[in-house]
mmCIF file of C-alpha atoms in Angstrom:
data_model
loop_
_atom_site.group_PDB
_atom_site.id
_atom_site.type_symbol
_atom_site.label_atom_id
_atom_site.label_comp_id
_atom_site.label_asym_id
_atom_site.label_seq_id
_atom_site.Cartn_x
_atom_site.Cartn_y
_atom_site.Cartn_z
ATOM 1 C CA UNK E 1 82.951 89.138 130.000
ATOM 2 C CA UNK E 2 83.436 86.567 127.623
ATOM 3 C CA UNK E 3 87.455 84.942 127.667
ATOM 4 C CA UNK E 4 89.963 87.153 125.624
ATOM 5 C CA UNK E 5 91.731 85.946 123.106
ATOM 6 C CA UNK E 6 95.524 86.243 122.038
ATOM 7 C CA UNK E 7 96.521 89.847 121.083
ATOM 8 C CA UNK E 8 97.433 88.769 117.934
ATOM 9 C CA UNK E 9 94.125 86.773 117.197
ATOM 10 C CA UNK E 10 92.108 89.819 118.269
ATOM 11 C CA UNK E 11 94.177 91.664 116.005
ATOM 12 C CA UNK E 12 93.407 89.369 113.107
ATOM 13 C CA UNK E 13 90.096 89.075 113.739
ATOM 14 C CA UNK E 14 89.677 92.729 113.568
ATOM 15 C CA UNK E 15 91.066 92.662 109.999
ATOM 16 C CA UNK E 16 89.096 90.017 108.928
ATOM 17 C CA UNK E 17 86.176 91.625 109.928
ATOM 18 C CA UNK E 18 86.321 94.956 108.050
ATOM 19 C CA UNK E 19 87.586 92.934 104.778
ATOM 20 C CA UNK E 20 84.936 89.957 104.765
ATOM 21 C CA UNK E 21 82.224 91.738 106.431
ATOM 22 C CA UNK E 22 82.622 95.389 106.236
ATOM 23 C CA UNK E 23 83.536 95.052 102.972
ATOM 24 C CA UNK E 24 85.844 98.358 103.727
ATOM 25 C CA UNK E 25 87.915 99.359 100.262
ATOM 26 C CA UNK E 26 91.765 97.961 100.397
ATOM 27 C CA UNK E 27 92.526 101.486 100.729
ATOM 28 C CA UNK E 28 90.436 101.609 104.100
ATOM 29 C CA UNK E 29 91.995 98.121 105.443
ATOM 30 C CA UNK E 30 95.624 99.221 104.512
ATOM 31 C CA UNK E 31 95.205 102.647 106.803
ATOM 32 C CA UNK E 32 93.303 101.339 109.544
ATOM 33 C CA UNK E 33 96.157 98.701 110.061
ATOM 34 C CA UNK E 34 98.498 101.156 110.105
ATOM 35 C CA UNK E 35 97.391 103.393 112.436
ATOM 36 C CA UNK E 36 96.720 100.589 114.904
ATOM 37 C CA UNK E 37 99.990 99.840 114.169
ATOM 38 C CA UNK E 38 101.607 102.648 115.232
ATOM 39 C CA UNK E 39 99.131 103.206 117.966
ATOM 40 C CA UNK E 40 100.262 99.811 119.773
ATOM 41 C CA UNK E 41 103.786 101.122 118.975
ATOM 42 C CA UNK E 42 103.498 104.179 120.993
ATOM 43 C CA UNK E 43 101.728 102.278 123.715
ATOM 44 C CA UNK E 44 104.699 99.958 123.649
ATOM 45 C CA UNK E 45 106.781 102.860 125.094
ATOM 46 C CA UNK E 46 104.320 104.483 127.265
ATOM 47 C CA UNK E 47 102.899 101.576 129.101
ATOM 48 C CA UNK E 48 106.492 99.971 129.083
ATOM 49 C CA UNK E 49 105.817 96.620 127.612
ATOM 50 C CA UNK E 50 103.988 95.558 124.630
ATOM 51 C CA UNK E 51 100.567 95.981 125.330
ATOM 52 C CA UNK E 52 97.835 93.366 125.883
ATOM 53 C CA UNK E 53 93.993 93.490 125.283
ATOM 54 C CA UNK E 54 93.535 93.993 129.299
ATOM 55 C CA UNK E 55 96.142 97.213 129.234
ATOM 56 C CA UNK E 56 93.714 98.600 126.095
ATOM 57 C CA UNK E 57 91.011 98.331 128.678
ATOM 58 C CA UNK E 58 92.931 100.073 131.502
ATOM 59 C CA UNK E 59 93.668 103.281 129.143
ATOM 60 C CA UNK E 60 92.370 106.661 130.236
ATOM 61 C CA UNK E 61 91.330 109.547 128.534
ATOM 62 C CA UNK E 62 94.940 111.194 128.640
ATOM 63 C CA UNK E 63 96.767 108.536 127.334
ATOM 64 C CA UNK E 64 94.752 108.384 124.404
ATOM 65 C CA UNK E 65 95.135 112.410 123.649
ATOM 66 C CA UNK E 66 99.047 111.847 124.919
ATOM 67 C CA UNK E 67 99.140 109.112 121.846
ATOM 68 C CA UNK E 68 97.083 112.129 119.515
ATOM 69 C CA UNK E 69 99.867 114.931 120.872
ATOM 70 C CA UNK E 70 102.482 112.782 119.539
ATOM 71 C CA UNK E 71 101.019 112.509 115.969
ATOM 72 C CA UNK E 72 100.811 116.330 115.720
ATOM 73 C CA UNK E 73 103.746 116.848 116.723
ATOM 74 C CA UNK E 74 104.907 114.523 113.561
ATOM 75 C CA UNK E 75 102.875 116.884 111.439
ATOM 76 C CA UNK E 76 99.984 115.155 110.939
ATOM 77 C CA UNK E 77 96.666 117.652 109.606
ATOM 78 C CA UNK E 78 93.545 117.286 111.574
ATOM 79 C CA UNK E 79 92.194 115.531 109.176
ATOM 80 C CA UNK E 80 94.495 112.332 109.168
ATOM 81 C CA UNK E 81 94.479 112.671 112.828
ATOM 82 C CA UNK E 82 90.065 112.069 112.609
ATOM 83 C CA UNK E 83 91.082 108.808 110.532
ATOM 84 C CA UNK E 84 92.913 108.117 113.354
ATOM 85 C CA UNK E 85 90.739 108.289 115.875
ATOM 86 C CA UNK E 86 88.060 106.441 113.446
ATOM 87 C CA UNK E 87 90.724 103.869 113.043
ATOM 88 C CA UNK E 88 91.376 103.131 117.084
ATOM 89 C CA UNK E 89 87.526 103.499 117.646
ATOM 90 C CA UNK E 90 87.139 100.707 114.806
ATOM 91 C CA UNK E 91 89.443 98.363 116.793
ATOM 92 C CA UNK E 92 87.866 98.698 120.162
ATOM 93 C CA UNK E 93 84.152 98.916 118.972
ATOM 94 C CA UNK E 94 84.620 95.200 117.421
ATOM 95 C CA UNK E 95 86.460 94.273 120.708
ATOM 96 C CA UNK E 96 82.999 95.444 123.263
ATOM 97 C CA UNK E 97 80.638 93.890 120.377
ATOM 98 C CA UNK E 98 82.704 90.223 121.200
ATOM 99 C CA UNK E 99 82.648 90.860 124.613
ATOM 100 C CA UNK E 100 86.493 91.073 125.210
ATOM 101 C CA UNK E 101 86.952 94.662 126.706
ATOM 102 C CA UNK E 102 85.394 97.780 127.857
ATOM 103 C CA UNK E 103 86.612 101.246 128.054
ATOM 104 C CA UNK E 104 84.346 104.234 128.337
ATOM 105 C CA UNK E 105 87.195 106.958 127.852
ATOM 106 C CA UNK E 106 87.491 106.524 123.990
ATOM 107 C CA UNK E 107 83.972 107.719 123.425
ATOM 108 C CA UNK E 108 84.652 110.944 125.372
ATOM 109 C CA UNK E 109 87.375 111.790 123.621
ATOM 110 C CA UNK E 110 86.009 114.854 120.755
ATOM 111 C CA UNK E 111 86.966 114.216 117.049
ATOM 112 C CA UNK E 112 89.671 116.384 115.751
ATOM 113 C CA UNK E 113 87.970 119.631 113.590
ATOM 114 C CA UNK E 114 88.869 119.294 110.217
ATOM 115 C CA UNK E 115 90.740 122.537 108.989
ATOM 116 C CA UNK E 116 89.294 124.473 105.713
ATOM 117 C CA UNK E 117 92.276 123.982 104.092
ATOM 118 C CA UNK E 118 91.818 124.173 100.184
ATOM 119 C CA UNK E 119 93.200 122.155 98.035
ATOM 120 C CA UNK E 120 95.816 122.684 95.877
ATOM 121 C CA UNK E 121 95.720 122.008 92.072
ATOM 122 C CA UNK E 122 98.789 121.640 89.924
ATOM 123 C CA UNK E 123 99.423 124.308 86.689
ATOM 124 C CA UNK E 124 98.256 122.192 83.328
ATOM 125 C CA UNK E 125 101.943 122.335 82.428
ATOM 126 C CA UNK E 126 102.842 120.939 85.829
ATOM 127 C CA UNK E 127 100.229 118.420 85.105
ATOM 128 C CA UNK E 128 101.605 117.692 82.150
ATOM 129 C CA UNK E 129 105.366 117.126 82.744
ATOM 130 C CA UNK E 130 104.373 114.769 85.403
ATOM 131 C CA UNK E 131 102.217 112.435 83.061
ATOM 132 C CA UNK E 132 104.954 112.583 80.488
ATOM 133 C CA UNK E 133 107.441 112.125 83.599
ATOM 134 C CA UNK E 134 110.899 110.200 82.671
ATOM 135 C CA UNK E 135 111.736 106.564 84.095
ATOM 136 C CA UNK E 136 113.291 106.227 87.507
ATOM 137 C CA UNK E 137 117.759 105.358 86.973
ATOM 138 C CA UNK E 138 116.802 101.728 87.983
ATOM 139 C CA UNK E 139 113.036 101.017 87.814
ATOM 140 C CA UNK E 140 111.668 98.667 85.209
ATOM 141 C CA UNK E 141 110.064 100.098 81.912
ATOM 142 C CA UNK E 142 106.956 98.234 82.595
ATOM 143 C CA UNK E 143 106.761 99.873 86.342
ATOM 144 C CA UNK E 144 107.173 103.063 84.930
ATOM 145 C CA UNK E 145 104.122 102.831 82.437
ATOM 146 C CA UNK E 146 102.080 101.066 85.267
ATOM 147 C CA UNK E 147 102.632 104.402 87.251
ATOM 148 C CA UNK E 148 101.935 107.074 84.386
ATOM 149 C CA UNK E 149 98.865 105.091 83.426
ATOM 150 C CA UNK E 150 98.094 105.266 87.150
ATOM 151 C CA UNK E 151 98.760 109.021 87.367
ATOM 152 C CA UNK E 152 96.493 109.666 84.070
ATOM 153 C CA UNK E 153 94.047 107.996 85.203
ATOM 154 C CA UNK E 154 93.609 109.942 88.493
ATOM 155 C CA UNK E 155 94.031 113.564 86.138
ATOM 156 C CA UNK E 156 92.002 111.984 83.532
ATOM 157 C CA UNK E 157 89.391 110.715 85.333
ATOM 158 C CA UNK E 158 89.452 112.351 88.447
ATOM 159 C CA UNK E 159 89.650 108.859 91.030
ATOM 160 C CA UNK E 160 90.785 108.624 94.372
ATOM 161 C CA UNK E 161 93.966 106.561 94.650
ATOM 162 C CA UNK E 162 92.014 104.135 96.436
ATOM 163 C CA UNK E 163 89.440 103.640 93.378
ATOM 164 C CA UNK E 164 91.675 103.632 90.940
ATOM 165 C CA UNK E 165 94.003 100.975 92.534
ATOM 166 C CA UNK E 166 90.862 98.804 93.460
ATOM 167 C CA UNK E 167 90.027 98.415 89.648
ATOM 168 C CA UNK E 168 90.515 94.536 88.541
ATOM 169 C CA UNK E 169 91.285 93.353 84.903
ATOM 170 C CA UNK E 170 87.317 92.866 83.873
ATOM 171 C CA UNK E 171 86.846 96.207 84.698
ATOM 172 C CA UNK E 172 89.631 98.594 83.387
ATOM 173 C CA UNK E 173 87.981 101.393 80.964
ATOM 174 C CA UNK E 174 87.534 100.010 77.508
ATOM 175 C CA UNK E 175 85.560 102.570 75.845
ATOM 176 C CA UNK E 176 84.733 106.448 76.574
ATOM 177 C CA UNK E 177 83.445 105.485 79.774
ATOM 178 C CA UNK E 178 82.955 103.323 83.224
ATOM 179 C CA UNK E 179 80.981 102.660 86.032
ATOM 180 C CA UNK E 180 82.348 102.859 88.923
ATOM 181 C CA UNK E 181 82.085 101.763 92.923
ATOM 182 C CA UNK E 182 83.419 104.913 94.547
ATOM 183 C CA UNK E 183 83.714 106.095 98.278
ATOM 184 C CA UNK E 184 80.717 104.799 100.696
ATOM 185 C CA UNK E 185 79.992 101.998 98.196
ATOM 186 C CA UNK E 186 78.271 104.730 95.673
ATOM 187 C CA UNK E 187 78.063 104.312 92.179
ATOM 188 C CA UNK E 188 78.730 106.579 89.223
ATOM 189 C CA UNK E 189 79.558 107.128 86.045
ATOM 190 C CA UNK E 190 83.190 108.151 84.977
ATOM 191 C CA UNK E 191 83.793 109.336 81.337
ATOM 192 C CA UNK E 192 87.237 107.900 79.713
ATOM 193 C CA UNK E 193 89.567 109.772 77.909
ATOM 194 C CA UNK E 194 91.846 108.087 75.072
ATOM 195 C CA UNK E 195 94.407 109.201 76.740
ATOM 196 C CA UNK E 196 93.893 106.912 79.788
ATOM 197 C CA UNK E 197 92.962 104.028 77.731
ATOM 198 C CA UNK E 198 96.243 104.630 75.772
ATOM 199 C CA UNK E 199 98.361 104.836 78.485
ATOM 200 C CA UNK E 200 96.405 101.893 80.423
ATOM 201 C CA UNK E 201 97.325 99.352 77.376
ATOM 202 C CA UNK E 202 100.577 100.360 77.183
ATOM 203 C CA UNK E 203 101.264 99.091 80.365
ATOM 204 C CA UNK E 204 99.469 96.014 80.445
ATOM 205 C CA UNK E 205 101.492 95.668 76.910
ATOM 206 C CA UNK E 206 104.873 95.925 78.800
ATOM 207 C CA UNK E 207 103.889 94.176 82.030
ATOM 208 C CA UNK E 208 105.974 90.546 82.250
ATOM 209 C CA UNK E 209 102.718 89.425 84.049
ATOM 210 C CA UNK E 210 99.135 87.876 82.139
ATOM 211 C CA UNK E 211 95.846 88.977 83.504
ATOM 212 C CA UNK E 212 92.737 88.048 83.464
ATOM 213 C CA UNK E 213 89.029 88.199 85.033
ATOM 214 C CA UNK E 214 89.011 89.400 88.915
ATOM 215 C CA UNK E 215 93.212 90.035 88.882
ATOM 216 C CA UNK E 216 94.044 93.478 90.283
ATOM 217 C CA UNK E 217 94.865 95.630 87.147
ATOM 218 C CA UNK E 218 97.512 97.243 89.162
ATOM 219 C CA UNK E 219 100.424 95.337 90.908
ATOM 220 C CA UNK E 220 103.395 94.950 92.478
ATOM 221 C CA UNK E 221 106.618 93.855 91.519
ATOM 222 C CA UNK E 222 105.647 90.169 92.949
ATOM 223 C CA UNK E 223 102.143 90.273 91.185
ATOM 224 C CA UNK E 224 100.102 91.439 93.809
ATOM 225 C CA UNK E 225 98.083 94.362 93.982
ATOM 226 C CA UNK E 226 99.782 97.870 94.374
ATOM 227 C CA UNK E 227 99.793 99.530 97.169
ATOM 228 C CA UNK E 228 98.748 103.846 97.229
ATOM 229 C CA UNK E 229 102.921 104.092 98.687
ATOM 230 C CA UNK E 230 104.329 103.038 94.756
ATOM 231 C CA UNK E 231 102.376 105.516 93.622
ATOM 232 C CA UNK E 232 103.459 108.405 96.452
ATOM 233 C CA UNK E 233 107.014 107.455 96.015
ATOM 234 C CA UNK E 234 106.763 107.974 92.576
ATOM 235 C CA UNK E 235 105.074 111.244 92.423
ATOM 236 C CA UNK E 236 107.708 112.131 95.482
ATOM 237 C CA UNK E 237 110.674 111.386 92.502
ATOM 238 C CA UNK E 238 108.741 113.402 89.911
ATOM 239 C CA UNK E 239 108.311 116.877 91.913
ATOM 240 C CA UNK E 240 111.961 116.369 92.654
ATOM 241 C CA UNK E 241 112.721 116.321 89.108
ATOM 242 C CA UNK E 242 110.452 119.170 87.790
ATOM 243 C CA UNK E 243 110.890 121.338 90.972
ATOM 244 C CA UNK E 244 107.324 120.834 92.339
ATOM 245 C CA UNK E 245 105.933 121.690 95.496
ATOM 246 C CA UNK E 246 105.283 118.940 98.178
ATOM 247 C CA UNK E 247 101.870 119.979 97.854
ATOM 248 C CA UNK E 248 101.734 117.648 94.034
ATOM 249 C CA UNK E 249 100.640 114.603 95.617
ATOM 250 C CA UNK E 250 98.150 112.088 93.387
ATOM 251 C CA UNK E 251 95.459 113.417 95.235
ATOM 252 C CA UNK E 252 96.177 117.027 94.084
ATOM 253 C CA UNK E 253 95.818 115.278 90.401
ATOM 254 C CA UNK E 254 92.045 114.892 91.264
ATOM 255 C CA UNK E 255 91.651 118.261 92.286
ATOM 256 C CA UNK E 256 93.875 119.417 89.474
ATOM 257 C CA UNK E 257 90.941 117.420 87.203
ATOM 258 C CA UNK E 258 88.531 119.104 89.056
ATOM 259 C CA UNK E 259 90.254 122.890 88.810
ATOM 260 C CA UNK E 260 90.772 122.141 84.914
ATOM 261 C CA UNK E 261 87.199 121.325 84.379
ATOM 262 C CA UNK E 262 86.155 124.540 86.185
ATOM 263 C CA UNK E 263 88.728 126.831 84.104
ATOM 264 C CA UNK E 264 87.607 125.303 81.016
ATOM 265 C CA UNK E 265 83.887 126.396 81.462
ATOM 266 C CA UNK E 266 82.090 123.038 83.365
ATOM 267 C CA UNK E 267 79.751 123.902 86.493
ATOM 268 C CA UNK E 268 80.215 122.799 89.971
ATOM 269 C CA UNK E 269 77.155 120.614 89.922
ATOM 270 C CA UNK E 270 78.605 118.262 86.987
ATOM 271 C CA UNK E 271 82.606 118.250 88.312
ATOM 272 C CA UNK E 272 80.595 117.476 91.667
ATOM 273 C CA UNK E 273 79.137 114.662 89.972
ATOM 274 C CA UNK E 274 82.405 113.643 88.250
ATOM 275 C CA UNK E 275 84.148 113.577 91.583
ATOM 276 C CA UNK E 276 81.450 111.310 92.890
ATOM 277 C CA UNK E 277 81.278 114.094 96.001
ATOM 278 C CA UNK E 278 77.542 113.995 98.131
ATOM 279 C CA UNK E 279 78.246 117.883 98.180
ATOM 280 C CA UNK E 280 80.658 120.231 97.029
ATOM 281 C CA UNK E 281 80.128 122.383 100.275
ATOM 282 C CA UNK E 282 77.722 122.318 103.669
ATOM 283 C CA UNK E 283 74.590 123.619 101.581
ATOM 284 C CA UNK E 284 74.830 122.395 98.125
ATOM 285 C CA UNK E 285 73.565 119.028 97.075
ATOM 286 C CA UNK E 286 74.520 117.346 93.590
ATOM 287 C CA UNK E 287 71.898 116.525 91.092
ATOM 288 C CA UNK E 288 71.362 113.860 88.568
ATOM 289 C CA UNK E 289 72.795 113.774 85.395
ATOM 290 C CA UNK E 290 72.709 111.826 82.395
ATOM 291 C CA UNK E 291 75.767 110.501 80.755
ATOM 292 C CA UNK E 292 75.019 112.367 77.431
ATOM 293 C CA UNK E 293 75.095 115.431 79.310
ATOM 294 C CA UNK E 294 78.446 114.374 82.035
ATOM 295 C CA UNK E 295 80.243 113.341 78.297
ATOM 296 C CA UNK E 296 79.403 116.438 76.846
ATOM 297 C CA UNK E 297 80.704 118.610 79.819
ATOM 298 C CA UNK E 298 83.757 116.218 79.692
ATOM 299 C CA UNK E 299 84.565 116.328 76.297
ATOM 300 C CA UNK E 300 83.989 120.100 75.991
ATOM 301 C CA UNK E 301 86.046 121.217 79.481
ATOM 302 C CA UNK E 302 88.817 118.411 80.121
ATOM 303 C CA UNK E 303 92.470 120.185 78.900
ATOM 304 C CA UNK E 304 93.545 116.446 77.335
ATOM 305 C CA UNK E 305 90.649 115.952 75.192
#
């Protein structure tokens, strides 16, 4: 077994390795770290002592479903519990490939069954109050139009969080529609509303900072790019204010996009190919469209248009 490195530099190296060669989405990078994170943290308290890379080796079976008991119990679904899982398995699988460890319990342990929860659009008026939503007591009026024009673009185009905050200056929408690099590196076509290009300028139009080329389009306060938690918090302060369920989260705006389309006469295949989804259930697969057709289901079925 080749000589183990520092904790820390294993830890780096790990995160290096799904940015530079993994290429995993900042999305992806952001949630693996945490759960590692807060994996270590628990194992902090149930070993006794932060843990080292030969304590990750001496880990059984039951402390690993001990460490998945305690995330249920703080109400994580099954589903954020596989990521989980995916994210721990991540960590040790580049550990064995360098040599540094080996523990045989992890790959016994069976992945979490995703439940058949559905998902749970928001009412078009819902919709809209959110997207016209008012500006936070003390947040800037330039962080307030970043986050609407963040929040149309996931109704009005129907984006993961993770897509939309991975967009870059060169290639924000600038006419009725855009290519995009969605989930598993696939690429589709995404038609653009005015409305998103509207609200899109009006934020870059407000924003104290200049952009240009390869420069997130979204960022933080300190210029850098956003992270998916501005975005919760603020949909967290809007469903306070209009009364909403916890269920309006941005990701029920892209299954609000998708619900709209349906009501407003589009078929499963084209929302499926929207969405960018391999399948819209076990059996169905999507088929190809072409972007006359997608703009003409899109301009005919989408509430805002």
């Amino acid at each position: 077994m080749a000589t183990r490195p520092s904790f820390t530099h294993a830890f780096e190296d790990w995160i290096d390795w799904l940015v530079h060669v993994k290429k995993s989405s900042p999305h992806t990078v952001e949630a693996y770290e945490r759960d590692m994170r807060d994996f270590l943290a628990f194992l902090t308290g149930h070993i006794g002592g932060e843990p080292e890379l030969s304590d990750l080796e001496d880990l059984r079976a039951a402390d690993f479903r001990a460490y998945l008991a305690y995330r249920r119990q703080e109400g994580l679904t099954a589903t954020s519990l596989r990521r989980v899982l995916s994210s721990i398995r991540s960590f040790f699988k580049r550990l064995e490939r360098e040599g540094y460890l080996h523990n045989p319990y992890l790959k016994t342990l069976k992945t979490p069954k995703a439940g058949t929860r559905l998902p749970r659009p928001l009412a078009a008026e819902d919709t809209k109050k959110l997207l016209d939503g008012p500006r936070g007591k003390w947040e800037p009026n330039w962080v307030h139009h970043r986050d609407l024009a963040v929040l149309t673009l996931l109704y009005g185009c129907g984006l993961r969080i993770g897509e939309a905050l991975a967009l870059n200056y060169e290639t924000r929408p600038r006419s009725d529609a855009m290519t995009l690099i969605g989930k598993g590196n696939k690429e589709r076509m995404v038609p653009v509303l005015p409305a998103v290009r509207q609200a899109i300028d009006l934020y870059l139009k407000e924003c104290p900072f200049t952009f240009k080329g390869s420069d997130p389009l979204f960022i933080g306060r300190r210029g850098k790019r956003l992270s998916p938690r501005a975005i919760q918090l603020k949909m967290e302060m809007l469903r306070r204010k209009f009364g909403l369920p916890e269920t309006a989260t941005p990701h029920a705006l892209r299954h609000s996009f998708a619900s709209h389309l349906l009501a407003g006469g589009s078929d499963l295949r084209s929302i499926q190919e929207l969405l960018g989804h391999a399948s819209l259930s076990s059996t169905q697969r999507y088929t190809d469209l072409d972007t006359e057709k997608l703009l003409a289901v899109y301009d005919k079925a989408h509430p805002k248009s």
